[in-house]
Amino acid sequence: MESYWGNVNTIGIRSCYDEGKRVAETLCADYAREYGVDVRMVRIFNTYGPNMHPKDGRVISNFIMQALQNQDITLFGDGSQTRSFQYCDDLIEAFRRYMSLERPAIDAFIAKHKLGAAVINTGNPGEYTIKQLAEETLRQLPESTSKLVYGPMPKDDPKRRKPDITLAKELLGWEPKVPLQEGLAKTIAYFRTLVK
Ligand code: UDP
C-alpha cells in the first residue's frame, strides 16, 4: 500500500535507486507545499514493452533477448521470487487519467483517505515467479534452444513485489488491461526486429 513508508538500506547496492525515488517524492511534496505546484505522484511498478533497451538488464528484456539468440536464460536464485509486470500502454493510460483529473477531485480524495498527498501505485497485480516468466518466454519462442540456468541471487533483491492498486482504481477508475501473455507477445515481436 502507498501508506507504507518503507524500510530500506541506505548504503546497499540498490540504495541509490531506492533513495533516488524517495527523494523525488520528497521534492515534489515540498514544491507543492512551498510553491503550490500542482504535482501528481505515481509509483511505477515493473513495466515492460516494445522499445525497451535490449541491454537494460531487466528480466523481461534479458529473457527475450537470450531466448531469441539461443543463449542460456539466466535465472537469479531459484527463480521462485515473484514480480508483477505491467505493460507500458496500461501505465500510460494511468498517467493520462491522473494528469487530466481536476485538482478539486484529487483534494477531495486526499481528504477522504486522510492522505498527505495522492501518491498512487500503478502496476499489474498479476503475480508470476521468475521461473514462470522464463517458461512463458520459451513457450512463445518454441524454436529457441535456450536452457534455464540458475545463478546467484543479487543482494537486496526483493522476494516478492506486487502492487496494491486500490487507490488507483478508486481515484482514476483504472486497472491494467493487458495480461502478461499478450504483452509479452508484443514485446517479443519488437525484440525480433533487433535480432538478425
Ligand atoms: N532476474 C533474473 N534474471 C535476469 C534479470 C533479473 O532472474 O537476467 C530477476 C531479478 O533477480 C529479480 C527479478 O528477475 O528477482 C526482476 O528483476 P528486474 O531487474 O527486472 O526488476 P526488479 O528487481 O527491479 O524488480
JSON list of C-alpha atoms and ligand atoms in Angstrom, two decimals:
[
{"chain": "A", "resi": 1, "resn": "MET", "atom": "CA", "xyz": [0.00, 0.00, 0.00]},
{"chain": "A", "resi": 2, "resn": "GLU", "atom": "CA", "xyz": [1.04, 3.57, -0.61]},
{"chain": "A", "resi": 3, "resn": "SER", "atom": "CA", "xyz": [0.65, 4.19, 3.14]},
{"chain": "A", "resi": 4, "resn": "TYR", "atom": "CA", "xyz": [3.72, 2.04, 3.88]},
{"chain": "A", "resi": 5, "resn": "TRP", "atom": "CA", "xyz": [6.63, 4.42, 4.46]},
{"chain": "A", "resi": 6, "resn": "GLY", "atom": "CA", "xyz": [9.32, 1.91, 3.70]},
{"chain": "A", "resi": 7, "resn": "ASN", "atom": "CA", "xyz": [12.32, 0.45, 5.45]},
{"chain": "A", "resi": 8, "resn": "VAL", "atom": "CA", "xyz": [15.30, 0.44, 3.13]},
{"chain": "A", "resi": 9, "resn": "ASN", "atom": "CA", "xyz": [19.04, 0.06, 3.44]},
{"chain": "A", "resi": 10, "resn": "THR", "atom": "CA", "xyz": [20.75, 3.45, 2.95]},
{"chain": "A", "resi": 11, "resn": "ILE", "atom": "CA", "xyz": [24.15, 2.06, 1.91]},
{"chain": "A", "resi": 12, "resn": "GLY", "atom": "CA", "xyz": [23.36, -1.12, -0.05]},
{"chain": "A", "resi": 13, "resn": "ILE", "atom": "CA", "xyz": [23.88, -1.80, -3.74]},
{"chain": "A", "resi": 14, "resn": "ARG", "atom": "CA", "xyz": [20.31, -0.75, -4.62]},
{"chain": "A", "resi": 15, "resn": "SER", "atom": "CA", "xyz": [20.21, 2.23, -2.25]},
{"chain": "A", "resi": 16, "resn": "CYS", "atom": "CA", "xyz": [20.92, 4.96, -4.79]},
{"chain": "A", "resi": 17, "resn": "TYR", "atom": "CA", "xyz": [17.94, 3.65, -6.76]},
{"chain": "A", "resi": 18, "resn": "ASP", "atom": "CA", "xyz": [15.63, 3.34, -3.73]},
{"chain": "A", "resi": 19, "resn": "GLU", "atom": "CA", "xyz": [16.65, 6.65, -2.20]},
{"chain": "A", "resi": 20, "resn": "GLY", "atom": "CA", "xyz": [16.50, 8.42, -5.57]},
{"chain": "A", "resi": 21, "resn": "LYS", "atom": "CA", "xyz": [12.86, 7.50, -5.90]},
{"chain": "A", "resi": 22, "resn": "ARG", "atom": "CA", "xyz": [12.13, 8.50, -2.33]},
{"chain": "A", "resi": 23, "resn": "VAL", "atom": "CA", "xyz": [13.77, 11.92, -2.59]},
{"chain": "A", "resi": 24, "resn": "ALA", "atom": "CA", "xyz": [11.92, 12.58, -5.86]},
{"chain": "A", "resi": 25, "resn": "GLU", "atom": "CA", "xyz": [8.63, 12.28, -3.95]},
{"chain": "A", "resi": 26, "resn": "THR", "atom": "CA", "xyz": [10.03, 14.42, -1.12]},
{"chain": "A", "resi": 27, "resn": "LEU", "atom": "CA", "xyz": [10.94, 17.20, -3.56]},
{"chain": "A", "resi": 28, "resn": "CYS", "atom": "CA", "xyz": [7.55, 17.04, -5.28]},
{"chain": "A", "resi": 29, "resn": "ALA", "atom": "CA", "xyz": [5.79, 17.26, -1.89]},
{"chain": "A", "resi": 30, "resn": "ASP", "atom": "CA", "xyz": [7.97, 20.24, -0.90]},
{"chain": "A", "resi": 31, "resn": "TYR", "atom": "CA", "xyz": [7.28, 22.06, -4.17]},
{"chain": "A", "resi": 32, "resn": "ALA", "atom": "CA", "xyz": [3.56, 21.51, -3.63]},
{"chain": "A", "resi": 33, "resn": "ARG", "atom": "CA", "xyz": [3.78, 22.86, -0.04]},
{"chain": "A", "resi": 34, "resn": "GLU", "atom": "CA", "xyz": [6.20, 25.72, -0.67]},
{"chain": "A", "resi": 35, "resn": "TYR", "atom": "CA", "xyz": [5.10, 26.97, -4.07]},
{"chain": "A", "resi": 36, "resn": "GLY", "atom": "CA", "xyz": [1.66, 25.44, -4.55]},
{"chain": "A", "resi": 37, "resn": "VAL", "atom": "CA", "xyz": [2.81, 23.41, -7.56]},
{"chain": "A", "resi": 38, "resn": "ASP", "atom": "CA", "xyz": [0.07, 21.03, -8.71]},
{"chain": "A", "resi": 39, "resn": "VAL", "atom": "CA", "xyz": [2.02, 17.77, -8.52]},
{"chain": "A", "resi": 40, "resn": "ARG", "atom": "CA", "xyz": [0.81, 14.24, -9.29]},
{"chain": "A", "resi": 41, "resn": "MET", "atom": "CA", "xyz": [2.89, 11.38, -7.92]},
{"chain": "A", "resi": 42, "resn": "VAL", "atom": "CA", "xyz": [2.83, 7.90, -9.40]},
{"chain": "A", "resi": 43, "resn": "ARG", "atom": "CA", "xyz": [4.76, 4.86, -8.16]},
{"chain": "A", "resi": 44, "resn": "ILE", "atom": "CA", "xyz": [5.56, 2.74, -11.18]},
{"chain": "A", "resi": 45, "resn": "PHE", "atom": "CA", "xyz": [5.92, -0.99, -10.59]},
{"chain": "A", "resi": 46, "resn": "ASN", "atom": "CA", "xyz": [7.82, -3.27, -13.00]},
{"chain": "A", "resi": 47, "resn": "THR", "atom": "CA", "xyz": [6.89, -2.09, -16.51]},
{"chain": "A", "resi": 48, "resn": "TYR", "atom": "CA", "xyz": [7.87, -3.55, -19.87]},
{"chain": "A", "resi": 49, "resn": "GLY", "atom": "CA", "xyz": [7.08, -3.36, -23.55]},
{"chain": "A", "resi": 50, "resn": "PRO", "atom": "CA", "xyz": [8.38, -2.59, -27.04]},
{"chain": "A", "resi": 51, "resn": "ASN", "atom": "CA", "xyz": [11.25, -0.09, -27.28]},
{"chain": "A", "resi": 52, "resn": "MET", "atom": "CA", "xyz": [12.93, -1.22, -24.07]},
{"chain": "A", "resi": 53, "resn": "HIS", "atom": "CA", "xyz": [16.67, -1.22, -24.45]},
{"chain": "A", "resi": 54, "resn": "PRO", "atom": "CA", "xyz": [17.74, -4.79, -25.23]},
{"chain": "A", "resi": 55, "resn": "LYS", "atom": "CA", "xyz": [20.61, -4.48, -22.74]},
{"chain": "A", "resi": 56, "resn": "ASP", "atom": "CA", "xyz": [18.88, -2.60, -19.96]},
{"chain": "A", "resi": 57, "resn": "GLY", "atom": "CA", "xyz": [19.42, -5.64, -17.76]},
{"chain": "A", "resi": 58, "resn": "ARG", "atom": "CA", "xyz": [15.88, -6.15, -16.57]},
{"chain": "A", "resi": 59, "resn": "VAL", "atom": "CA", "xyz": [14.40, -9.57, -16.51]},
{"chain": "A", "resi": 60, "resn": "ILE", "atom": "CA", "xyz": [11.92, -9.42, -19.43]},
{"chain": "A", "resi": 61, "resn": "SER", "atom": "CA", "xyz": [14.37, -7.88, -21.90]},
{"chain": "A", "resi": 62, "resn": "ASN", "atom": "CA", "xyz": [17.12, -10.26, -20.74]},
{"chain": "A", "resi": 63, "resn": "PHE", "atom": "CA", "xyz": [14.98, -13.39, -21.10]},
{"chain": "A", "resi": 64, "resn": "ILE", "atom": "CA", "xyz": [13.59, -12.45, -24.52]},
{"chain": "A", "resi": 65, "resn": "MET", "atom": "CA", "xyz": [16.99, -11.47, -25.93]},
{"chain": "A", "resi": 66, "resn": "GLN", "atom": "CA", "xyz": [18.55, -14.64, -24.53]},
{"chain": "A", "resi": 67, "resn": "ALA", "atom": "CA", "xyz": [15.79, -16.83, -25.98]},
{"chain": "A", "resi": 68, "resn": "LEU", "atom": "CA", "xyz": [15.99, -15.14, -29.40]},
{"chain": "A", "resi": 69, "resn": "GLN", "atom": "CA", "xyz": [19.74, -15.69, -29.51]},
{"chain": "A", "resi": 70, "resn": "ASN", "atom": "CA", "xyz": [19.65, -19.27, -28.17]},
{"chain": "A", "resi": 71, "resn": "GLN", "atom": "CA", "xyz": [21.68, -18.25, -25.12]},
{"chain": "A", "resi": 72, "resn": "ASP", "atom": "CA", "xyz": [21.18, -19.54, -21.59]},
{"chain": "A", "resi": 73, "resn": "ILE", "atom": "CA", "xyz": [18.24, -18.00, -19.75]},
{"chain": "A", "resi": 74, "resn": "THR", "atom": "CA", "xyz": [19.81, -16.59, -16.57]},
{"chain": "A", "resi": 75, "resn": "LEU", "atom": "CA", "xyz": [17.60, -17.07, -13.54]},
{"chain": "A", "resi": 76, "resn": "PHE", "atom": "CA", "xyz": [18.95, -15.41, -10.42]},
{"chain": "A", "resi": 77, "resn": "GLY", "atom": "CA", "xyz": [18.42, -17.57, -7.35]},
{"chain": "A", "resi": 78, "resn": "ASP", "atom": "CA", "xyz": [15.99, -20.46, -7.73]},
{"chain": "A", "resi": 79, "resn": "GLY", "atom": "CA", "xyz": [13.53, -18.38, -9.75]},
{"chain": "A", "resi": 80, "resn": "SER", "atom": "CA", "xyz": [10.85, -18.57, -7.05]},
{"chain": "A", "resi": 81, "resn": "GLN", "atom": "CA", "xyz": [10.88, -14.82, -6.39]},
{"chain": "A", "resi": 82, "resn": "THR", "atom": "CA", "xyz": [7.84, -13.11, -7.87]},
{"chain": "A", "resi": 83, "resn": "ARG", "atom": "CA", "xyz": [7.20, -9.94, -9.81]},
{"chain": "A", "resi": 84, "resn": "SER", "atom": "CA", "xyz": [4.08, -8.32, -11.25]},
{"chain": "A", "resi": 85, "resn": "PHE", "atom": "CA", "xyz": [4.61, -6.99, -14.75]},
{"chain": "A", "resi": 86, "resn": "GLN", "atom": "CA", "xyz": [2.74, -4.01, -16.20]},
{"chain": "A", "resi": 87, "resn": "TYR", "atom": "CA", "xyz": [2.52, -3.47, -19.94]},
{"chain": "A", "resi": 88, "resn": "CYS", "atom": "CA", "xyz": [3.57, 0.05, -20.99]},
{"chain": "A", "resi": 89, "resn": "ASP", "atom": "CA", "xyz": [0.20, 1.02, -22.52]},
{"chain": "A", "resi": 90, "resn": "ASP", "atom": "CA", "xyz": [-1.54, 0.39, -19.19]},
{"chain": "A", "resi": 91, "resn": "LEU", "atom": "CA", "xyz": [0.91, 2.67, -17.41]},
{"chain": "A", "resi": 92, "resn": "ILE", "atom": "CA", "xyz": [0.43, 5.45, -19.96]},
{"chain": "A", "resi": 93, "resn": "GLU", "atom": "CA", "xyz": [-3.33, 5.19, -19.57]},
{"chain": "A", "resi": 94, "resn": "ALA", "atom": "CA", "xyz": [-3.00, 5.61, -15.79]},
{"chain": "A", "resi": 95, "resn": "PHE", "atom": "CA", "xyz": [-0.78, 8.67, -16.32]},
{"chain": "A", "resi": 96, "resn": "ARG", "atom": "CA", "xyz": [-3.20, 10.13, -18.84]},
{"chain": "A", "resi": 97, "resn": "ARG", "atom": "CA", "xyz": [-6.12, 9.76, -16.45]},
{"chain": "A", "resi": 98, "resn": "TYR", "atom": "CA", "xyz": [-4.24, 11.14, -13.46]},
{"chain": "A", "resi": 99, "resn": "MET", "atom": "CA", "xyz": [-2.83, 14.14, -15.33]},
{"chain": "A", "resi": 100, "resn": "SER", "atom": "CA", "xyz": [-6.23, 15.09, -16.68]},
{"chain": "A", "resi": 101, "resn": "LEU", "atom": "CA", "xyz": [-8.04, 14.97, -13.31]},
{"chain": "A", "resi": 102, "resn": "GLU", "atom": "CA", "xyz": [-9.17, 18.29, -11.92]},
{"chain": "A", "resi": 103, "resn": "ARG", "atom": "CA", "xyz": [-7.36, 19.37, -8.74]},
{"chain": "A", "resi": 104, "resn": "PRO", "atom": "CA", "xyz": [-10.53, 19.50, -6.56]},
{"chain": "A", "resi": 105, "resn": "ALA", "atom": "CA", "xyz": [-11.21, 15.81, -7.24]},
{"chain": "A", "resi": 106, "resn": "ILE", "atom": "CA", "xyz": [-7.70, 14.97, -6.03]},
{"chain": "A", "resi": 107, "resn": "ASP", "atom": "CA", "xyz": [-8.01, 17.19, -2.96]},
{"chain": "A", "resi": 108, "resn": "ALA", "atom": "CA", "xyz": [-11.34, 15.54, -2.04]},
{"chain": "A", "resi": 109, "resn": "PHE", "atom": "CA", "xyz": [-9.70, 12.11, -2.40]},
{"chain": "A", "resi": 110, "resn": "ILE", "atom": "CA", "xyz": [-6.78, 13.19, -0.17]},
{"chain": "A", "resi": 111, "resn": "ALA", "atom": "CA", "xyz": [-9.22, 14.47, 2.48]},
{"chain": "A", "resi": 112, "resn": "LYS", "atom": "CA", "xyz": [-11.42, 11.36, 2.31]},
{"chain": "A", "resi": 113, "resn": "HIS", "atom": "CA", "xyz": [-8.48, 9.00, 2.81]},
{"chain": "A", "resi": 114, "resn": "LYS", "atom": "CA", "xyz": [-6.61, 11.34, 5.21]},
{"chain": "A", "resi": 115, "resn": "LEU", "atom": "CA", "xyz": [-3.53, 11.23, 2.98]},
{"chain": "A", "resi": 116, "resn": "GLY", "atom": "CA", "xyz": [-0.65, 13.74, 2.93]},
{"chain": "A", "resi": 117, "resn": "ALA", "atom": "CA", "xyz": [-0.71, 13.69, -0.87]},
{"chain": "A", "resi": 118, "resn": "ALA", "atom": "CA", "xyz": [-2.20, 11.45, -3.54]},
{"chain": "A", "resi": 119, "resn": "VAL", "atom": "CA", "xyz": [0.71, 9.10, -4.29]},
{"chain": "A", "resi": 120, "resn": "ILE", "atom": "CA", "xyz": [-0.71, 6.37, -6.50]},
{"chain": "A", "resi": 121, "resn": "ASN", "atom": "CA", "xyz": [0.64, 2.90, -7.28]},
{"chain": "A", "resi": 122, "resn": "THR", "atom": "CA", "xyz": [0.39, 1.78, -10.88]},
{"chain": "A", "resi": 123, "resn": "GLY", "atom": "CA", "xyz": [1.23, -1.76, -11.78]},
{"chain": "A", "resi": 124, "resn": "ASN", "atom": "CA", "xyz": [-0.34, -5.02, -12.79]},
{"chain": "A", "resi": 125, "resn": "PRO", "atom": "CA", "xyz": [-1.15, -7.13, -9.70]},
{"chain": "A", "resi": 126, "resn": "GLY", "atom": "CA", "xyz": [-0.92, -10.40, -11.70]},
{"chain": "A", "resi": 127, "resn": "GLU", "atom": "CA", "xyz": [1.94, -12.16, -9.95]},
{"chain": "A", "resi": 128, "resn": "TYR", "atom": "CA", "xyz": [4.42, -14.55, -11.60]},
{"chain": "A", "resi": 129, "resn": "THR", "atom": "CA", "xyz": [7.54, -16.30, -10.40]},
{"chain": "A", "resi": 130, "resn": "ILE", "atom": "CA", "xyz": [10.65, -15.55, -12.42]},
{"chain": "A", "resi": 131, "resn": "LYS", "atom": "CA", "xyz": [10.73, -19.21, -13.40]},
{"chain": "A", "resi": 132, "resn": "GLN", "atom": "CA", "xyz": [7.18, -18.94, -14.79]},
{"chain": "A", "resi": 133, "resn": "LEU", "atom": "CA", "xyz": [8.27, -15.90, -16.78]},
{"chain": "A", "resi": 134, "resn": "ALA", "atom": "CA", "xyz": [11.20, -17.85, -18.25]},
{"chain": "A", "resi": 135, "resn": "GLU", "atom": "CA", "xyz": [8.90, -20.74, -19.15]},
{"chain": "A", "resi": 136, "resn": "GLU", "atom": "CA", "xyz": [6.32, -18.46, -20.74]},
{"chain": "A", "resi": 137, "resn": "THR", "atom": "CA", "xyz": [9.03, -16.73, -22.78]},
{"chain": "A", "resi": 138, "resn": "LEU", "atom": "CA", "xyz": [10.24, -20.09, -24.12]},
{"chain": "A", "resi": 139, "resn": "ARG", "atom": "CA", "xyz": [6.66, -21.23, -24.73]},
{"chain": "A", "resi": 140, "resn": "GLN", "atom": "CA", "xyz": [6.20, -18.21, -27.00]},
{"chain": "A", "resi": 141, "resn": "LEU", "atom": "CA", "xyz": [9.54, -18.91, -28.74]},
{"chain": "A", "resi": 142, "resn": "PRO", "atom": "CA", "xyz": [9.36, -22.66, -29.35]},
{"chain": "A", "resi": 143, "resn": "GLU", "atom": "CA", "xyz": [12.18, -22.52, -31.92]},
{"chain": "A", "resi": 144, "resn": "SER", "atom": "CA", "xyz": [14.63, -21.38, -29.23]},
{"chain": "A", "resi": 145, "resn": "THR", "atom": "CA", "xyz": [17.20, -23.89, -27.96]},
{"chain": "A", "resi": 146, "resn": "SER", "atom": "CA", "xyz": [17.91, -21.87, -24.78]},
{"chain": "A", "resi": 147, "resn": "LYS", "atom": "CA", "xyz": [18.05, -23.67, -21.43]},
{"chain": "A", "resi": 148, "resn": "LEU", "atom": "CA", "xyz": [17.31, -22.32, -17.98]},
{"chain": "A", "resi": 149, "resn": "VAL", "atom": "CA", "xyz": [20.43, -21.78, -15.84]},
{"chain": "A", "resi": 150, "resn": "TYR", "atom": "CA", "xyz": [20.49, -20.74, -12.20]},
{"chain": "A", "resi": 151, "resn": "GLY", "atom": "CA", "xyz": [22.95, -18.19, -10.79]},
{"chain": "A", "resi": 152, "resn": "PRO", "atom": "CA", "xyz": [23.45, -16.31, -7.52]},
{"chain": "A", "resi": 153, "resn": "MET", "atom": "CA", "xyz": [20.72, -14.05, -6.22]},
{"chain": "A", "resi": 154, "resn": "PRO", "atom": "CA", "xyz": [21.66, -10.33, -6.26]},
{"chain": "A", "resi": 155, "resn": "LYS", "atom": "CA", "xyz": [21.92, -8.71, -2.84]},
{"chain": "A", "resi": 156, "resn": "ASP", "atom": "CA", "xyz": [18.77, -6.97, -1.55]},
{"chain": "A", "resi": 157, "resn": "ASP", "atom": "CA", "xyz": [16.69, -8.49, -4.37]},
{"chain": "A", "resi": 158, "resn": "PRO", "atom": "CA", "xyz": [13.08, -8.48, -3.10]},
{"chain": "A", "resi": 159, "resn": "LYS", "atom": "CA", "xyz": [11.45, -11.91, -2.83]},
{"chain": "A", "resi": 160, "resn": "ARG", "atom": "CA", "xyz": [8.12, -10.51, -3.88]},
{"chain": "A", "resi": 161, "resn": "ARG", "atom": "CA", "xyz": [6.83, -7.27, -5.36]},
{"chain": "A", "resi": 162, "resn": "LYS", "atom": "CA", "xyz": [3.16, -6.83, -6.05]},
{"chain": "A", "resi": 163, "resn": "PRO", "atom": "CA", "xyz": [1.33, -3.51, -6.25]},
{"chain": "A", "resi": 164, "resn": "ASP", "atom": "CA", "xyz": [-1.87, -2.81, -4.36]},
{"chain": "A", "resi": 165, "resn": "ILE", "atom": "CA", "xyz": [-3.79, -0.67, -6.85]},
{"chain": "A", "resi": 166, "resn": "THR", "atom": "CA", "xyz": [-6.89, 0.00, -4.74]},
{"chain": "A", "resi": 167, "resn": "LEU", "atom": "CA", "xyz": [-6.26, 3.76, -4.73]},
{"chain": "A", "resi": 168, "resn": "ALA", "atom": "CA", "xyz": [-5.67, 3.99, -8.48]},
{"chain": "A", "resi": 169, "resn": "LYS", "atom": "CA", "xyz": [-8.87, 2.05, -9.11]},
{"chain": "A", "resi": 170, "resn": "GLU", "atom": "CA", "xyz": [-10.87, 4.44, -6.96]},
{"chain": "A", "resi": 171, "resn": "LEU", "atom": "CA", "xyz": [-9.28, 7.73, -8.00]},
{"chain": "A", "resi": 172, "resn": "LEU", "atom": "CA", "xyz": [-8.77, 7.00, -11.69]},
{"chain": "A", "resi": 173, "resn": "GLY", "atom": "CA", "xyz": [-11.30, 4.27, -12.43]},
{"chain": "A", "resi": 174, "resn": "TRP", "atom": "CA", "xyz": [-8.27, 2.49, -13.88]},
{"chain": "A", "resi": 175, "resn": "GLU", "atom": "CA", "xyz": [-6.94, -1.01, -13.87]},
{"chain": "A", "resi": 176, "resn": "PRO", "atom": "CA", "xyz": [-4.47, -2.73, -16.16]},
{"chain": "A", "resi": 177, "resn": "LYS", "atom": "CA", "xyz": [-5.97, -4.45, -19.19]},
{"chain": "A", "resi": 178, "resn": "VAL", "atom": "CA", "xyz": [-3.06, -6.25, -20.84]},
{"chain": "A", "resi": 179, "resn": "PRO", "atom": "CA", "xyz": [-2.25, -9.71, -19.43]},
{"chain": "A", "resi": 180, "resn": "LEU", "atom": "CA", "xyz": [1.35, -10.89, -19.36]},
{"chain": "A", "resi": 181, "resn": "GLN", "atom": "CA", "xyz": [0.95, -13.36, -22.23]},
{"chain": "A", "resi": 182, "resn": "GLU", "atom": "CA", "xyz": [-0.35, -10.66, -24.57]},
{"chain": "A", "resi": 183, "resn": "GLY", "atom": "CA", "xyz": [2.18, -8.00, -23.54]},
{"chain": "A", "resi": 184, "resn": "LEU", "atom": "CA", "xyz": [5.00, -10.50, -23.80]},
{"chain": "A", "resi": 185, "resn": "ALA", "atom": "CA", "xyz": [3.95, -11.42, -27.36]},
{"chain": "A", "resi": 186, "resn": "LYS", "atom": "CA", "xyz": [4.07, -7.73, -28.40]},
{"chain": "A", "resi": 187, "resn": "THR", "atom": "CA", "xyz": [7.42, -7.26, -26.71]},
{"chain": "A", "resi": 188, "resn": "ILE", "atom": "CA", "xyz": [8.86, -10.37, -28.35]},
{"chain": "A", "resi": 189, "resn": "ALA", "atom": "CA", "xyz": [7.68, -9.08, -31.74]},
{"chain": "A", "resi": 190, "resn": "TYR", "atom": "CA", "xyz": [9.62, -5.88, -31.10]},
{"chain": "A", "resi": 191, "resn": "PHE", "atom": "CA", "xyz": [12.82, -7.60, -29.98]},
{"chain": "A", "resi": 192, "resn": "ARG", "atom": "CA", "xyz": [12.67, -9.89, -33.03]},
{"chain": "A", "resi": 193, "resn": "THR", "atom": "CA", "xyz": [13.19, -6.81, -35.19]},
{"chain": "A", "resi": 194, "resn": "LEU", "atom": "CA", "xyz": [16.52, -6.18, -33.39]},
{"chain": "A", "resi": 195, "resn": "VAL", "atom": "CA", "xyz": [17.94, -9.68, -33.77]},
{"chain": "A", "resi": 196, "resn": "LYS", "atom": "CA", "xyz": [19.14, -10.63, -37.23]},
{"chain": "B", "resi": 1, "resn": "UDP", "atom": "N1", "xyz": [16.33, -11.55, -12.79]},
{"chain": "B", "resi": 1, "resn": "UDP", "atom": "C1", "xyz": [16.73, -12.80, -13.24]},
{"chain": "B", "resi": 1, "resn": "UDP", "atom": "N2", "xyz": [17.49, -12.87, -14.38]},
{"chain": "B", "resi": 1, "resn": "UDP", "atom": "C2", "xyz": [17.88, -11.77, -15.09]},
{"chain": "B", "resi": 1, "resn": "UDP", "atom": "C3", "xyz": [17.45, -10.49, -14.63]},
{"chain": "B", "resi": 1, "resn": "UDP", "atom": "C4", "xyz": [16.68, -10.42, -13.48]},
{"chain": "B", "resi": 1, "resn": "UDP", "atom": "O1", "xyz": [16.41, -13.85, -12.64]},
{"chain": "B", "resi": 1, "resn": "UDP", "atom": "O2", "xyz": [18.58, -11.93, -16.12]},
{"chain": "B", "resi": 1, "resn": "UDP", "atom": "C5", "xyz": [15.46, -11.47, -11.60]},
{"chain": "B", "resi": 1, "resn": "UDP", "atom": "C6", "xyz": [15.94, -10.48, -10.55]},
{"chain": "B", "resi": 1, "resn": "UDP", "atom": "O3", "xyz": [16.85, -11.12, -9.64]},
{"chain": "B", "resi": 1, "resn": "UDP", "atom": "C7", "xyz": [14.64, -10.11, -9.88]},
{"chain": "B", "resi": 1, "resn": "UDP", "atom": "C8", "xyz": [13.61, -10.20, -10.99]},
{"chain": "B", "resi": 1, "resn": "UDP", "atom": "O4", "xyz": [14.20, -11.00, -12.01]},
{"chain": "B", "resi": 1, "resn": "UDP", "atom": "O5", "xyz": [14.30, -11.03, -8.87]},
{"chain": "B", "resi": 1, "resn": "UDP", "atom": "C9", "xyz": [13.22, -8.85, -11.59]},
{"chain": "B", "resi": 1, "resn": "UDP", "atom": "O6", "xyz": [14.40, -8.16, -11.91]},
{"chain": "B", "resi": 1, "resn": "UDP", "atom": "P1", "xyz": [14.38, -6.73, -12.62]},
{"chain": "B", "resi": 1, "resn": "UDP", "atom": "O7", "xyz": [15.77, -6.20, -12.56]},
{"chain": "B", "resi": 1, "resn": "UDP", "atom": "O8", "xyz": [13.74, -6.84, -13.94]},
{"chain": "B", "resi": 1, "resn": "UDP", "atom": "O9", "xyz": [13.39, -5.85, -11.71]},
{"chain": "B", "resi": 1, "resn": "UDP", "atom": "P2", "xyz": [13.42, -5.50, -10.13]},
{"chain": "B", "resi": 1, "resn": "UDP", "atom": "O10", "xyz": [14.39, -6.39, -9.42]},
{"chain": "B", "resi": 1, "resn": "UDP", "atom": "O11", "xyz": [13.76, -4.05, -10.06]},
{"chain": "B", "resi": 1, "resn": "UDP", "atom": "O12", "xyz": [12.01, -5.77, -9.68]}
]
